[in-house]
Amino acid sequence: MTPAIQRDNTEGSIVTATATRRTTKKKNQKSTRKPRAPKMVYVFGPDKSEGNASMKELLGGKGANLAEMTSIGLPVPPGFTITTETCAAFHTHGERLPDGLVDQVEKGIRFTEKASGKKFGDLKNPLLVSVRSGAAASMPGMMDTVLNLGLNDQSVQGLAQAMGNERFAYDAYRRLINMFGDVVMGVPHHDFEVAFDKIKKKYNVENDTDVPTKGIIELCEAYKKVYKKGTKKSFPQDPRVQLHASIGAVFGSWNKHTAVTYRRKEGIAGLLGTAVNVQTMVFGNMGDDSGTGVAFTRNPSTGKNEFYGEFLVNAQGEDVVAGIRTPRPVAEMPKWSKPIHTHLLKIRRVLEKHYKDMQDFEFTIETGTLYMLQTRNGKRTAQAAVKIAVDMVKERLITRDSALTRIPAGDLTQILLPHFDIATKKKNKAIAKGLPASPGAAVGNLAFTAKDAAQRNEDGESVILIRRETSPEDVEGMHASVGILTSTGGMTSHAAVVARGWGKCCVAGASDVIIDAKKQKATIDGKTYGPADTISIDGATGEVFGCELKTKSASISEDLKTILKWSDSGRRLGVRTNADSPEDAKRAREFGAEGIGLCRTEHMFFDPERIKWMRRMIMAENNAERRSALFKLLPFQRKDFQGILAAMKGLPVTVRLLDPPLHEFLPHEREQQMEMAKDMGITFAQVQQRVELLHEANPMLGHRGCRLSITYPDILRMQVTAITEATIACKKKKIDARPEVMIPLVGTKKELSMLRDLAIATIAETKKAKKYKGKLDIPVGTMIEIPRAAITADEIAGEADFFSFGTNDLTQLTYGYSRDDINSFLPDYIDQEILPIDPFQSIDSTGVGALVEMACIKGRSVKADLKLGICGEHGGDPASVHFCHDVGLDYVSCSPFRVPVARLAAAQAVVMENERNNSVKKTKKKSKRKKKATRK
Ligand code: ADP
Ligand code: MG
Ligand code: MG
């Protein structure tokens, strides 16, 4: 070993996780010899499994679960897993297999040989293996797999004899040459396809399976030529050369463009790399008593407690996932083999009892014997997640608390997503039907390639991606589409799995749709559709409609009600909504909103009857004119408030006083400005002059928020009068109206104290003018959205009944990022990992969050009962809701259809807090016991 390599090796152990670091250290202490390589290989087999399900970080999800399934006695072909740390070392060492790996792999091979009773590289009955990728997070189809590894020109003959099946042996060999050539050596897959087509033509057959044995043998020769042409080398005959190269290729596939893009889209970060699983091959393509399939322990689309899945007779695993042949549902399996079906039902029970969650698993049957090849917690739609969580509590598999944490709160919006109106659907006949791969309703124009879809989406068009099948290269375009329609492949095809993960509408395997991507046309039911044609697809039923259908918003199922009921009894945070119309308020109330946290008033001024008074107010030459124009708006405002207060009766409604700069209310186009001048009986020049005067270099930092009322107190007077009058009107009708006045963009105590005094005086005057004798309790508070307000929150709290954190502006001002211009640089910031996520989407807990926390502490130090809430858009983001819980806010406020999301997220925050506290208690107890023991 050269010294340079030795140093590499030590460095390798520094980057590895603590567990290995410790073992290396121990060994170093024992002997002064050169440092040994860390443990890179973990075996699994009937006699011994070194891994288990908790080791996902190190062994990847696939490897950890192969070991776990082996340990609980399920039939898993033996093999070994190379750690994710080894992948990291591979990349930090210039894409070389780290030192010591080859030796450890050799030991793994010996273990596998013993467990399988076959020998790797044997010429008579060779052990064949698969080399499979598998990271800690599932990335379906993103990385590479090589099957049938270990065959060569001689052993293929041995295999044929041992198995008594020549066609099978050569078919396995041609698949190996193809996969190894494509995946490991980068020979275009297409070149192999061309060679295959030639053979099919020669034997005048259409299907792969109809090619006679002679043809398959010729195909192997043809493939070797394709390989040689593509790589300038012969296909390697040494199984170990094949193995080592494949391990390197799987490691390499971690950094493939598609894999990197997928991880970014999915927010998967901080992983070391992929593990590599080397596993004894089992063959589903040995004849009619063999097969392969993918199944779920429950229905991943609806959540129904039924065995669910698909299988193909006489096929290898990749045939199901690739969507080359359309598989049969497992419900049809008893007709094919009753014992296998029964065995699978038993395995289904074992898996759920053991993992206590819905599993998604791969299996293969080799001449009547069933093998398990993979299991993982199954991806599911939000609807299924809710149903499964509730059912598993009823079945006493899990507790209520864990049921709550099983549902990704953000996914609930999927259930609250629009679907097609049943009546409209009845009027329109479906032109085709596929599989209901991922629910939702999508309406869009056809895009025939992923690239086209991405481009047109950017141009603002709603597109449905229509493909025979999708592959990982299409991920970006799939993401850009409103829905996905494929003509081949099943419920577990690439398109289906990816779409479900995103909650995107998808119909798969609609075989009546004939697609010609080159000519950009699809023929359905005799009619041709092109890029300009709009279709509608129903992901819940699989129906395809040749026109635009009306969509309808969703309703809340009984199971979701149960989950939300459990959430409400657990959570500490209140959940309000942002709404500024009675309709929105009503809808939010149905979703469980406990008040309005932000009622914006500016939207109320754009109606033609109203905007003219607004403009007169802005054009006014003096206070009297301004006042008279403003008070023309009063009746409108009062009516709006009355409607909202009534819709929210018994619940608080926080009304924010006028916030945007005034120029937003004036027309920007010359023509409209001329029209405005005419309407108002003034000159165009006057309008222009005013527009110019109002022009600000930086309106976001300009004359807006509370600054407007400081300059023009009548704005506040009019709005507070309207609020008070509306409240009195409600009270007279015995409606329990509970308004709160919120003053925006406060940065100093003085601003707030002046405006608060004015508000309180206005309320008193209005009461007097209306001769109202009852009690009126209208709290006056402020938004905390300027960093200075957060920093001086103790001063400001003295003047406020409540704080509401406006985290949109607070984020903007803390980072100094203009929210409207951030898109020019945000993608680079995310790409280069300067920011982990858009801080306007999820609160930056260490920066912006620190200001929020400081304001809470300072505010409450002055006023213990100061009410604290958040009304920025973060209020509907689960991670931000957790943050709000942790800093002790009283409520979050979010858009109506996010209300259920926030309710669930708030309950999850409590469960997580309890878990943290329990684990602290446990460690404290442990250390106490330890102390006692040492004292003894
Ligand atoms: P992915 O993560 O993309 O699903 P896999 O590693 O699971 O990739 O492998 C791809 C396909 O090959 C799967 O259908 C799997 O069942 C099949 N396969 C993998 N290893 C074996 C094996 N040892 N014997 C039989 N089939 C296998
Ligand atoms: Mg798999
Ligand atoms: Mg603001």
Coordinates of C-alpha atoms and ligand atoms in Angstrom, one line a residue, residues 62 77-78 128-134 139-148 179 277-284 292-294 315-322 362-364 366 371-374 376, ligand 1:
K62 CA -33.5 -1.2 1.1
P77 CA -32.4 -14.2 -1.0
P78 CA -29.1 -13.8 0.9
L128 CA -25.8 -14.8 -10.0
V129 CA -26.3 -11.6 -8.1
S130 CA -28.1 -8.3 -8.5
V131 CA -26.3 -5.0 -7.6
R132 CA -28.9 -2.6 -6.3
S133 CA -28.8 0.9 -5.1
G134 CA -30.7 2.1 -2.1
M139 CA -35.8 7.7 -4.7
P140 CA -37.9 5.4 -7.0
G141 CA -36.1 4.5 -10.2
M142 CA -33.6 7.3 -9.8
M143 CA -30.5 5.2 -9.4
D144 CA -29.1 2.1 -11.1
T145 CA -29.5 -1.6 -10.7
V146 CA -27.7 -4.4 -12.6
L147 CA -29.3 -7.8 -12.6
N148 CA -28.0 -11.4 -13.5
M179 CA -27.9 -3.5 -18.3
N277 CA -26.9 -4.2 -2.1
V278 CA -25.4 -7.3 -3.7
Q279 CA -28.0 -10.1 -3.5
T280 CA -28.5 -13.6 -4.8
M281 CA -30.7 -13.5 -7.9
V282 CA -34.0 -15.3 -8.0
F283 CA -35.7 -15.7 -11.3
G284 CA -39.3 -14.8 -12.0
T292 CA -42.8 -11.1 -10.1
G293 CA -44.8 -8.3 -8.5
V294 CA -45.1 -5.3 -6.4
A315 CA -41.1 -11.9 -15.9
Q316 CA -38.2 -10.3 -14.1
G317 CA -38.9 -7.5 -11.6
E318 CA -37.9 -4.6 -13.8
D319 CA -40.6 -5.5 -16.2
V320 CA -43.3 -4.4 -13.7
V321 CA -41.7 -1.1 -12.8
A322 CA -40.8 -0.1 -16.3
E362 CA -41.4 -6.4 -4.1
F363 CA -41.6 -10.1 -4.5
T364 CA -40.5 -12.8 -7.0
E366 CA -39.0 -18.8 -8.8
Y371 CA -39.0 -14.6 -2.3
M372 CA -39.1 -11.1 -0.8
L373 CA -36.9 -8.5 -2.5
Q374 CA -37.7 -5.3 -0.8
R376 CA -40.5 0.0 2.8
Ligands
ADP1 P1 -35.5 0.2 -7.6 O1 -35.0 0.7 -6.3 O2 -35.4 1.1 -8.7 O3 -36.8 -0.5 -7.4 P2 -34.3 -2.4 -7.3 O4 -33.0 -2.5 -6.7 O5 -35.4 -2.7 -6.4 O6 -34.4 -1.0 -7.9 O7 -34.3 -3.4 -8.5 C1 -35.0 -3.3 -9.7 C2 -35.8 -4.5 -10.0 O8 -35.0 -5.7 -10.1 C3 -36.9 -4.7 -9.0 O9 -38.0 -5.1 -9.6 C4 -36.4 -5.9 -8.2 O10 -37.4 -6.6 -7.7 C5 -35.5 -6.6 -9.2 N1 -34.5 -7.3 -8.5 C6 -33.5 -6.8 -7.8 N2 -32.7 -7.7 -7.2 C7 -33.2 -8.9 -7.5 C8 -32.8 -10.2 -7.2 N3 -31.8 -10.5 -6.4 N4 -33.5 -11.2 -7.8 C9 -34.6 -10.9 -8.6 N5 -35.0 -9.7 -8.9 C10 -34.3 -8.7 -8.4

